[in-house]
Tab-separated table of C-alpha atoms and ligand atoms in Angstrom:
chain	number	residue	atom	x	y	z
W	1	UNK	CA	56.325	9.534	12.835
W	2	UNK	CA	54.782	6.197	11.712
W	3	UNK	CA	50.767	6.039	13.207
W	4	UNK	CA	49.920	4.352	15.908
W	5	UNK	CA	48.310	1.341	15.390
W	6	UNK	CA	44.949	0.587	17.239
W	7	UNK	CA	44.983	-2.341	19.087
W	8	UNK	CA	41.473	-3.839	20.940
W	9	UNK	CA	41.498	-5.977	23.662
W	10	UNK	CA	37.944	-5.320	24.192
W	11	UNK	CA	35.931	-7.267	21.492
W	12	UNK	CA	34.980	-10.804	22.002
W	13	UNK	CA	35.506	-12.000	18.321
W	14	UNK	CA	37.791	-13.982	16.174
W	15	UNK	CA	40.180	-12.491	14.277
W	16	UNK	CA	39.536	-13.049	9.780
W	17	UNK	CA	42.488	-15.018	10.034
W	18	UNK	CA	40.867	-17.643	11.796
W	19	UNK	CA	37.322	-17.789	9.927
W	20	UNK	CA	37.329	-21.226	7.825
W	21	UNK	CA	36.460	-18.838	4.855
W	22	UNK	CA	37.505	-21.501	2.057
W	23	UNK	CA	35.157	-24.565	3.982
W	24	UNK	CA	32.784	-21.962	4.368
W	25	UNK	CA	32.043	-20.913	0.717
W	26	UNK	CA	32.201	-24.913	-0.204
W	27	UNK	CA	29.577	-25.552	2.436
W	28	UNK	CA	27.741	-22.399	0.614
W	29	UNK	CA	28.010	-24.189	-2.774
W	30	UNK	CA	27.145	-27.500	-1.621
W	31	UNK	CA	23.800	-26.163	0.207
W	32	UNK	CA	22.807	-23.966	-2.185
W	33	UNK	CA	22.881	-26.598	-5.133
W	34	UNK	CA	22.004	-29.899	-2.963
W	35	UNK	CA	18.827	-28.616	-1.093
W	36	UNK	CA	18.023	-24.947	-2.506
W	37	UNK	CA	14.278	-24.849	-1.358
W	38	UNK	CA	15.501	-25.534	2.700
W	39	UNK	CA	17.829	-22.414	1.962
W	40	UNK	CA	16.169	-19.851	-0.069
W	41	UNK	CA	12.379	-19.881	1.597
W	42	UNK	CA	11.179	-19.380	4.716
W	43	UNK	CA	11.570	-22.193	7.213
W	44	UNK	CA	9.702	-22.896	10.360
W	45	UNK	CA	10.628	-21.302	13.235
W	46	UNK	CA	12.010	-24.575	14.981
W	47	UNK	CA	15.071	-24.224	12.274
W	48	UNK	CA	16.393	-25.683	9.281
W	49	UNK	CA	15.607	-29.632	9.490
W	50	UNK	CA	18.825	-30.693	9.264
W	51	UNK	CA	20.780	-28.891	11.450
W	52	UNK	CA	17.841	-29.259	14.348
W	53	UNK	CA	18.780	-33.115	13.571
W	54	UNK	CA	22.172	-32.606	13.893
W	55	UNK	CA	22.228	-30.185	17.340
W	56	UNK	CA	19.291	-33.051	18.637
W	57	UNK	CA	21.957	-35.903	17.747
W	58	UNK	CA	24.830	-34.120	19.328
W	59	UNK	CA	22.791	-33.396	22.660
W	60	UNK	CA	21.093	-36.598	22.904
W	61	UNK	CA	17.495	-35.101	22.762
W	62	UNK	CA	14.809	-35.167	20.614
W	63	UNK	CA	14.682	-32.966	17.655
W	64	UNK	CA	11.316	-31.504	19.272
W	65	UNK	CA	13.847	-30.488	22.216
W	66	UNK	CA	15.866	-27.796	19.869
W	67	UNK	CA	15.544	-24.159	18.737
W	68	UNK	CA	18.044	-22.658	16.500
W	69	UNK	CA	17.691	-19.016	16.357
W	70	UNK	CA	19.617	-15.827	14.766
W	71	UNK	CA	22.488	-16.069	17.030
W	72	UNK	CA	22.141	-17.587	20.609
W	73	UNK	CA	21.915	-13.959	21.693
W	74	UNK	CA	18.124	-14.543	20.629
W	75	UNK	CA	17.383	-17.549	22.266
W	76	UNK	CA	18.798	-15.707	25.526
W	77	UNK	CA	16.278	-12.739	24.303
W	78	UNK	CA	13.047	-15.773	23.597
W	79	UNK	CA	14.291	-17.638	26.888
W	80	UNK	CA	13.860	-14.509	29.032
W	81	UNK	CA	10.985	-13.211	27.464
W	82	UNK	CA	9.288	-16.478	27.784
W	83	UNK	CA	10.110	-16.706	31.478
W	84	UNK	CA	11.001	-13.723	33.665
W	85	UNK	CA	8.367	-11.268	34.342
W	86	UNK	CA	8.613	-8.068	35.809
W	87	UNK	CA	9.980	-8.401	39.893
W	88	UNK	CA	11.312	-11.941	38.803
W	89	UNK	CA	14.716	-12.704	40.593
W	90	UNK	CA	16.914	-14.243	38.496
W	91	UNK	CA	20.515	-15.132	40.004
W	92	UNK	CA	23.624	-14.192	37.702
W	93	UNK	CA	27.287	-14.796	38.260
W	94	UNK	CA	29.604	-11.837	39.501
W	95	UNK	CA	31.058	-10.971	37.168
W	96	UNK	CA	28.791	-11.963	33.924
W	97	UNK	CA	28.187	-10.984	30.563
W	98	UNK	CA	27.281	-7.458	30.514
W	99	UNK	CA	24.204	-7.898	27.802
W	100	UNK	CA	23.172	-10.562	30.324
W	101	UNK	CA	22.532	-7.729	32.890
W	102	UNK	CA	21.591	-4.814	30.721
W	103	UNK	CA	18.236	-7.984	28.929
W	104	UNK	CA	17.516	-8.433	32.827
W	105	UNK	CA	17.592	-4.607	33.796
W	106	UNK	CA	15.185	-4.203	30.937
W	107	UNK	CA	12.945	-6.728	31.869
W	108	UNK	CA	12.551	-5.562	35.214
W	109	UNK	CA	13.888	-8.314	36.894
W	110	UNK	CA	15.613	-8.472	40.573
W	111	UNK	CA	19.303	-9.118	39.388
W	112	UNK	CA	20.612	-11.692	42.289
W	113	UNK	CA	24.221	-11.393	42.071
W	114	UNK	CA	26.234	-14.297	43.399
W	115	UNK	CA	30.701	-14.089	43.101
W	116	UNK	CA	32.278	-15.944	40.630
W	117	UNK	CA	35.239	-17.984	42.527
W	118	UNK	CA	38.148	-19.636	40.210
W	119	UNK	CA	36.032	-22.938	39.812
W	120	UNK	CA	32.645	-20.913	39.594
W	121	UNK	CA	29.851	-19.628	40.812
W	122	UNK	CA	30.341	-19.393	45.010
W	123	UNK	CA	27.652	-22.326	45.142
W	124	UNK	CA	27.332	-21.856	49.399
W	125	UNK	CA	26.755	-18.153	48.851
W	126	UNK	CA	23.608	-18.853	46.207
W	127	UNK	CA	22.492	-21.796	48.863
W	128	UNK	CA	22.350	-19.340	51.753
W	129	UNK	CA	20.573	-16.945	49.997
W	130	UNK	CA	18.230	-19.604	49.078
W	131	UNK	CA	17.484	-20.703	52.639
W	132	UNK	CA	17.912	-17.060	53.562
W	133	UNK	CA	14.624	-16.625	51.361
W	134	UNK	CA	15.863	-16.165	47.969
W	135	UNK	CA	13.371	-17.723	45.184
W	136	UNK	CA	14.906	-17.747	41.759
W	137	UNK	CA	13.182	-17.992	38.846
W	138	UNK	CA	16.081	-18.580	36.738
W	139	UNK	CA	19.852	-18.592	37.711
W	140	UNK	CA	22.043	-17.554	34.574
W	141	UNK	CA	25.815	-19.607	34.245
W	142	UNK	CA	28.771	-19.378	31.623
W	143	UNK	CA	30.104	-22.504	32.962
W	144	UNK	CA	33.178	-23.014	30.557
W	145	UNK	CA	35.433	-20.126	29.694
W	146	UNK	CA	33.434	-17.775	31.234
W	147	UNK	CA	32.571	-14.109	29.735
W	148	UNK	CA	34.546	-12.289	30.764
W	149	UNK	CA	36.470	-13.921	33.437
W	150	UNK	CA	37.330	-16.941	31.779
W	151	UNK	CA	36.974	-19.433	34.691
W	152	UNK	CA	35.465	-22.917	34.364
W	153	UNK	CA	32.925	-23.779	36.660
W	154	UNK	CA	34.137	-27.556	38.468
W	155	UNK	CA	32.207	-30.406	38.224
W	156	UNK	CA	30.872	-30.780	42.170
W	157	UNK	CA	29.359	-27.674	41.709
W	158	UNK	CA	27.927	-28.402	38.364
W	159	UNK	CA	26.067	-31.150	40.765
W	160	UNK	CA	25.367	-28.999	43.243
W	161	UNK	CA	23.869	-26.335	41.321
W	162	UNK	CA	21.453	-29.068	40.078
W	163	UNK	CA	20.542	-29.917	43.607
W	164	UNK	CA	19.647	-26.709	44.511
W	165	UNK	CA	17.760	-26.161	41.541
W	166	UNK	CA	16.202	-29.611	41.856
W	167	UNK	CA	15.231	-28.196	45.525
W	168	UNK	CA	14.216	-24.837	45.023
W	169	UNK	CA	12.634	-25.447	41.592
W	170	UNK	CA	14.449	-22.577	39.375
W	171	UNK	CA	15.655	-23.064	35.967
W	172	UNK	CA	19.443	-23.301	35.444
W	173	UNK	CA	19.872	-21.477	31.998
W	174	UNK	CA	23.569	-22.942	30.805
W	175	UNK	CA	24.875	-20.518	28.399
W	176	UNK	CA	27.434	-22.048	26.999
W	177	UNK	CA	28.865	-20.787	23.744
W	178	UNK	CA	33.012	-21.786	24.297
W	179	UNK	CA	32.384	-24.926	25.179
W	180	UNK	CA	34.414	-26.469	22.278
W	181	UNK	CA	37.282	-24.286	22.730
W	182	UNK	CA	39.049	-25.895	25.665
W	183	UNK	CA	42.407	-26.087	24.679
W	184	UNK	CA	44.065	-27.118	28.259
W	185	UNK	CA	42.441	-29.647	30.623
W	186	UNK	CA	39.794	-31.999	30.205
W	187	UNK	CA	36.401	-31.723	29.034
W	188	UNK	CA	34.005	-31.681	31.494
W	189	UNK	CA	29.518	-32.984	31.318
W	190	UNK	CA	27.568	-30.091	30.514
W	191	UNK	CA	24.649	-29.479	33.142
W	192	UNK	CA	22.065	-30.519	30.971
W	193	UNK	CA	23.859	-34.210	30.517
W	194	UNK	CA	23.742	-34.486	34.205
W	195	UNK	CA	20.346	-33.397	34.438
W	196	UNK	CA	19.140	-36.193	32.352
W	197	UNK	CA	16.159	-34.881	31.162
W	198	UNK	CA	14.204	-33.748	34.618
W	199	UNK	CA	13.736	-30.447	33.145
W	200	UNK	CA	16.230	-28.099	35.676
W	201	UNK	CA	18.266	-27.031	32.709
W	202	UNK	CA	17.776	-24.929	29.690
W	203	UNK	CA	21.346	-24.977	27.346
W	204	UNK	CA	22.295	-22.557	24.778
W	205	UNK	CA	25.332	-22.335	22.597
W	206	UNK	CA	26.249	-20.903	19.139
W	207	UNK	CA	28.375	-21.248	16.069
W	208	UNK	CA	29.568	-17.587	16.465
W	209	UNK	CA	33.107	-19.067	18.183
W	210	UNK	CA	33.314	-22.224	16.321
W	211	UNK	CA	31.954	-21.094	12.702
W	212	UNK	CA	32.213	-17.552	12.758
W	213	UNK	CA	29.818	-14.527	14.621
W	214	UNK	CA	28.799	-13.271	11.295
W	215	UNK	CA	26.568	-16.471	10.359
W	216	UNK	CA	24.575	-15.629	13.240
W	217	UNK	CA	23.743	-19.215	14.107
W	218	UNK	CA	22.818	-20.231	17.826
W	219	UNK	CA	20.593	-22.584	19.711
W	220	UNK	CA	18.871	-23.625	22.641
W	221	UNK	CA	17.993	-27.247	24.093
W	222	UNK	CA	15.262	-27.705	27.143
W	223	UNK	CA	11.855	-29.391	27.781
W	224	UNK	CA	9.882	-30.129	24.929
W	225	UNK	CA	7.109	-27.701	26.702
W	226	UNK	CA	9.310	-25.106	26.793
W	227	UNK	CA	10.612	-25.021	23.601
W	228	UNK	CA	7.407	-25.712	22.204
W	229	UNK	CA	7.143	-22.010	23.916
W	230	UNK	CA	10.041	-20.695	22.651
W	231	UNK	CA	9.473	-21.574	19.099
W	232	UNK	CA	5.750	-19.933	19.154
W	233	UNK	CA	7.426	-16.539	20.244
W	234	UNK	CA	9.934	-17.123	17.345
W	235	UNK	CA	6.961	-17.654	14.807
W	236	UNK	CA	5.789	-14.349	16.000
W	237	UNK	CA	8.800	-12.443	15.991
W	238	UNK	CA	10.381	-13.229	12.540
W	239	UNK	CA	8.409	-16.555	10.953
W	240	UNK	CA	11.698	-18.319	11.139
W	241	UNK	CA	15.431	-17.266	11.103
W	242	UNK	CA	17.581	-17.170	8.964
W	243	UNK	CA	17.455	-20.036	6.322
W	244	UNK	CA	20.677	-19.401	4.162
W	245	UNK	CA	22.682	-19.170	7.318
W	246	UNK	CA	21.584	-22.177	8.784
W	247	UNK	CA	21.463	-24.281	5.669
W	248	UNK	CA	25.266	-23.506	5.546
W	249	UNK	CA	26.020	-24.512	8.981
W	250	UNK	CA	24.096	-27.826	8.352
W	251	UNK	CA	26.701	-28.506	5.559
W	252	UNK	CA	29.641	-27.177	7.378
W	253	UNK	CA	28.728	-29.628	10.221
W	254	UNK	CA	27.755	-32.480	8.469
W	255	UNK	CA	31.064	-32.505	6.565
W	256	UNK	CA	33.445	-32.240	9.120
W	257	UNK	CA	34.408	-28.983	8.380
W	258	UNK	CA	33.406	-27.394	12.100
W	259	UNK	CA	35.775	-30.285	13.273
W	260	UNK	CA	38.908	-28.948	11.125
W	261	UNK	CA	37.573	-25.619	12.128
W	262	UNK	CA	37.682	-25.903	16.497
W	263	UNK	CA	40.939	-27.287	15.827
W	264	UNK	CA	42.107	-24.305	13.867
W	265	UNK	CA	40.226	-21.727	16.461
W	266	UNK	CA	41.705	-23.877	19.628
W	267	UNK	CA	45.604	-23.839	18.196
W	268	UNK	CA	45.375	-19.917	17.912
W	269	UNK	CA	43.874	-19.288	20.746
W	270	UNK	CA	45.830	-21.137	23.143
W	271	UNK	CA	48.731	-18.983	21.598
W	272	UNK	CA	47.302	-16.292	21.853
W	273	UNK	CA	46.400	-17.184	25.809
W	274	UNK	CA	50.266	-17.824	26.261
W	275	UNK	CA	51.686	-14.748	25.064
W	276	UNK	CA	48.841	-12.531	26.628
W	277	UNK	CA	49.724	-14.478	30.042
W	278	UNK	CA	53.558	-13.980	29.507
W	279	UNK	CA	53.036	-10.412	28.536
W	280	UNK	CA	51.306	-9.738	31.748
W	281	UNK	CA	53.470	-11.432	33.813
W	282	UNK	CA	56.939	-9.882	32.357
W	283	UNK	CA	55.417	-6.254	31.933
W	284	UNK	CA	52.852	-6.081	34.764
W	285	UNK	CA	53.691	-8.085	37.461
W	286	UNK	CA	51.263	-6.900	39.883
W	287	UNK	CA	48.493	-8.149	38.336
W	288	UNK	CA	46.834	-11.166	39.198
W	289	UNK	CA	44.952	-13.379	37.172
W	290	UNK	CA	43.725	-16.892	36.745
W	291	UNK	CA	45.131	-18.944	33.548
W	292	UNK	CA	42.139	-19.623	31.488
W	293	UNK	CA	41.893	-22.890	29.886
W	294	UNK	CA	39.527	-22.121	27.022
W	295	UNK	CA	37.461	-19.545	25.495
W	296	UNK	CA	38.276	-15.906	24.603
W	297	UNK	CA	38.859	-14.025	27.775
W	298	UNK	CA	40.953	-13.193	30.717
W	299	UNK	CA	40.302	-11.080	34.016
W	300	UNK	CA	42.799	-8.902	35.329
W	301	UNK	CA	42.782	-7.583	38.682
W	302	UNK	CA	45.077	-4.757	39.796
W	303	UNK	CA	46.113	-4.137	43.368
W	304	UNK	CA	43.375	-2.879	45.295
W	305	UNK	CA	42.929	0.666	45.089
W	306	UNK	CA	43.776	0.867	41.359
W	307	UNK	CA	41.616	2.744	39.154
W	308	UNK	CA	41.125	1.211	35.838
W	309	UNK	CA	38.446	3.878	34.385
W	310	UNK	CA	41.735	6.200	34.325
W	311	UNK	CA	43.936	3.627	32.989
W	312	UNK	CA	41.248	2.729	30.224
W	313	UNK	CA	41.205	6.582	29.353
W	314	UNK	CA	44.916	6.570	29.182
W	315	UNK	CA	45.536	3.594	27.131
W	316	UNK	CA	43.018	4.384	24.632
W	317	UNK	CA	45.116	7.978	24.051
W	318	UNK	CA	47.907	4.621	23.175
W	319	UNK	CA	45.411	3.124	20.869
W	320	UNK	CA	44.448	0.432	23.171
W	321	UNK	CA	40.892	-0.532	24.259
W	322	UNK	CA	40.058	-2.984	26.870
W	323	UNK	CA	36.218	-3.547	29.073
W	324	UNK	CA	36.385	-2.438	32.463
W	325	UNK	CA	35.540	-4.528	35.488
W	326	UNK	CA	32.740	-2.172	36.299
W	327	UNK	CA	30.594	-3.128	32.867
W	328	UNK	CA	30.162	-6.639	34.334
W	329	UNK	CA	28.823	-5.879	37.697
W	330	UNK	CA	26.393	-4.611	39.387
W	331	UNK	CA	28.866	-3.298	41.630
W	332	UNK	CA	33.170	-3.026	42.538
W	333	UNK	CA	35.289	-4.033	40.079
W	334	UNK	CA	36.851	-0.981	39.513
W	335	UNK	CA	40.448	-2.095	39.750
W	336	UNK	CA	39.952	-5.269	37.155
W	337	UNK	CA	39.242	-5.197	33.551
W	338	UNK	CA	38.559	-8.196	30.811
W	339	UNK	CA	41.236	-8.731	27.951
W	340	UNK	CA	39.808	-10.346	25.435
W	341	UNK	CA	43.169	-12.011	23.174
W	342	UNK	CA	40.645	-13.390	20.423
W	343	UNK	CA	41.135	-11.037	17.998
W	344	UNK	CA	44.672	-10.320	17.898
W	345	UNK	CA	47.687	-12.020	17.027
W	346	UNK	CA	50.775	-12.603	19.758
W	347	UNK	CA	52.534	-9.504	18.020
W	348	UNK	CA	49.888	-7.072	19.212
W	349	UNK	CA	49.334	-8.587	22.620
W	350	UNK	CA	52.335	-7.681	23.276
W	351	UNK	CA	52.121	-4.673	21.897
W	352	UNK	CA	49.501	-3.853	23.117
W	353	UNK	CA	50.150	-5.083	26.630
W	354	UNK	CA	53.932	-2.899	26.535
W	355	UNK	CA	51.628	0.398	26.677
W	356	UNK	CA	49.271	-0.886	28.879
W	357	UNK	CA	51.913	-0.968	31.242
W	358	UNK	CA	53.246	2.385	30.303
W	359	UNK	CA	50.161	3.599	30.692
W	360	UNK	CA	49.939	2.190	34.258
W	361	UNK	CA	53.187	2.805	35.434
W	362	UNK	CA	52.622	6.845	34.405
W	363	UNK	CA	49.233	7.006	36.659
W	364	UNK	CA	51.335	5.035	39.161
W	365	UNK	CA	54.108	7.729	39.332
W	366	UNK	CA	51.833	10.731	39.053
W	367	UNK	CA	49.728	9.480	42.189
W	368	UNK	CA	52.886	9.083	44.176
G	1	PLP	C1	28.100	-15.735	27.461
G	1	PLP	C2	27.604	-15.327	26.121
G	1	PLP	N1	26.331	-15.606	25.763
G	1	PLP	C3	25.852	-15.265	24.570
G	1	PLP	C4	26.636	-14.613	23.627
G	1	PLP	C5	26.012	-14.237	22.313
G	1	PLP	O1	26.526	-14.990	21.278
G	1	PLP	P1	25.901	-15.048	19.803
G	1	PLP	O2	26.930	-14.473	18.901
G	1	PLP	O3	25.627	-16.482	19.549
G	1	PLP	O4	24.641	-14.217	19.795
G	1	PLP	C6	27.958	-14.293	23.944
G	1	PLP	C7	28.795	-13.574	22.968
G	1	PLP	O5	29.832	-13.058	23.215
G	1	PLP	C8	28.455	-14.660	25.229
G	1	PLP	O6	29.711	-14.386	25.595
């Protein structure tokens, strides 16, 4: 009998096929022989010169405004060191990232959990707990594509949020690392555009989704003060980051490449979306599920009363791996689970979805 081939619909990566490897190792060539010094010795913890030019041109800020860091899983690391202390509260969408919650659980902060609606975070539930006492410190959004539900938070509430924040005087942190991989819809101002420079918004993003995770490139954008904060922690921690990586990025970006490169990501993805949507909807028809227009991810939610930890444990006998609702919660979602569809081609979504729904259908018929 031929093996069964492992299929994961749990990790939030790009498959190889759709790393610009060939633009990659020119950008490589071309940074390595046009500015070697930048690349091969240590930097200053603000990041490499150019690339801090570019991000600051992109964002409309001042280069003073920027910190690039090993992956924008470190700013979020510098960000929440530099500002949440123990007892903190710190609101989070629910569901959110899960290494969101475990960094906060370690810090010893009060985890405010607020639900995630279809156009995101329920903005009346976070202002009632606000006049109901609540006093953020910080209030953590994914507001495109989000991880791992894969909604987009609407454009009212990206004013309203500010409001509140403007009112209340917390910190909206926008972590926003799939922005440029909205393949469906259009584009909409990120929080810290709207903000205009009064200070209620931090931004991060990364070139892990548009470059490639390995490169370990991210960044974050805020108040000159605050920065100025950030990048003294990162002179502590490591003298700078990563030189060679970010010296390639520079190059990739300047040339165009990263341009040739969303487009590339985008076009798979969105295939990718389709046949994990049309998968789901031929082969498990009771699920429900909102039709992401971006990003890596989709949530699933099974009837109520479903229990995904035993369908996890029975499609991974299949050779099929997928994060349970519960991981991204402080609490319920124990009949959803994320499918991530980056990393595998429309063959193995469906695939991979067909035993899915074996899988279910055989706990359905042994409960009745
Ligand atoms: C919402 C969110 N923030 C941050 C990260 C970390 O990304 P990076 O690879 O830039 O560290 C991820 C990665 O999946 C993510 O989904």
């Amino acid at each position: 009998m031929a093996e069964l081939q492992n299929i994961s619909l749990a990790r939030g990566a790009p498959s190889l096929d759709i790393v610009a490897v060939g633009d990659l190792r020119a950008s490589a060539d071309r940074a390595f022989e046009r500015d070697p010094n930048a690349a091969f010795s240590y930097g200053t913890s603000a990041g490499h010169t150019r690339l801090l030019a570019w991000l600051a041109e992109k964002h409309g800020v001042g280069p003073e405004q920027v910190v690039v860091t090993n992956g924008s899983m470190q700013a979020d690391a510098f960000l929440f060191q530099q500002t949440v202390a123990p007892g903190d509260v710190v609101v989070v969408e629910a569901p959110t990232y899960d290494r969101t919650l475990l960094s906060l659980r370690k810090l010893g902060a009060e985890v405010l959990a607020i639900p995630l609606e279809p156009d995101g975070i329920d903005v009346d539930a976070l202002a009632q707990a606000l006049e109901g006492g609540a006093r953020p410190r910080l209030a953590h959004i994914i507001p495109n594509f989000q991880n791992p539900a894969g909604y987009t938070l609407s454009l009212e509430k990206r004013r309203r949020l500010l409001e509140l924040a403007g009112q209340q005087e917390f910190l909206i942190f926008e972590d926003d690392p799939y922005v440029e991989l909205r393949f469906a819809g259009e584009p909409l101002p990120t929080m810290l555009s709207l903000d205009d420079g009064a200070g209620r918004v931090v931004y991060a993003s990364s070139f892990s989704k548009t470059v490639c995770p390995g490169i370990r490139v991210g960044y974050l954008v805020g108040s000159q003060e605050l920065i100025g904060h950030i990048r003294k922690l990162a002179t502590d921690t490591y003298i700078s980051p990563s030189m060679v990586s970010q010296a390639i990025v520079a190059e990739f970006c300047e040339s165009g490449a990263i341009g040739r490169s969303i487009e590339a990501v985008k076009d798979a993805l969105r295939e990718r979306r389709d046949a994990t949507c049309a998968a789901l909807r031929e082969q498990i028809p009771e699920a429900s599920f909102v039709v992401p227009e971006g990003g890596y991810f989709l949530w699933v939610d099974l009837p109520e009363g479903a229990d995904v930890a035993r369908l996890a444990s029975a499609c991974l006998e299949r050779g099929v791996s997928f994060v349970k609702g519960t991981d991204f919660l402080l609490e319920g979602g124990e009949n959803s689970f994320r499918i991530a569809y980056s990393g595998v081609t429309p063959d193995q979504i469906e695939e991979a979805i067909g035993r899915v729904a074996e899988a279910w259908r055989e706990l359905a018929a042994a409960a009745a």
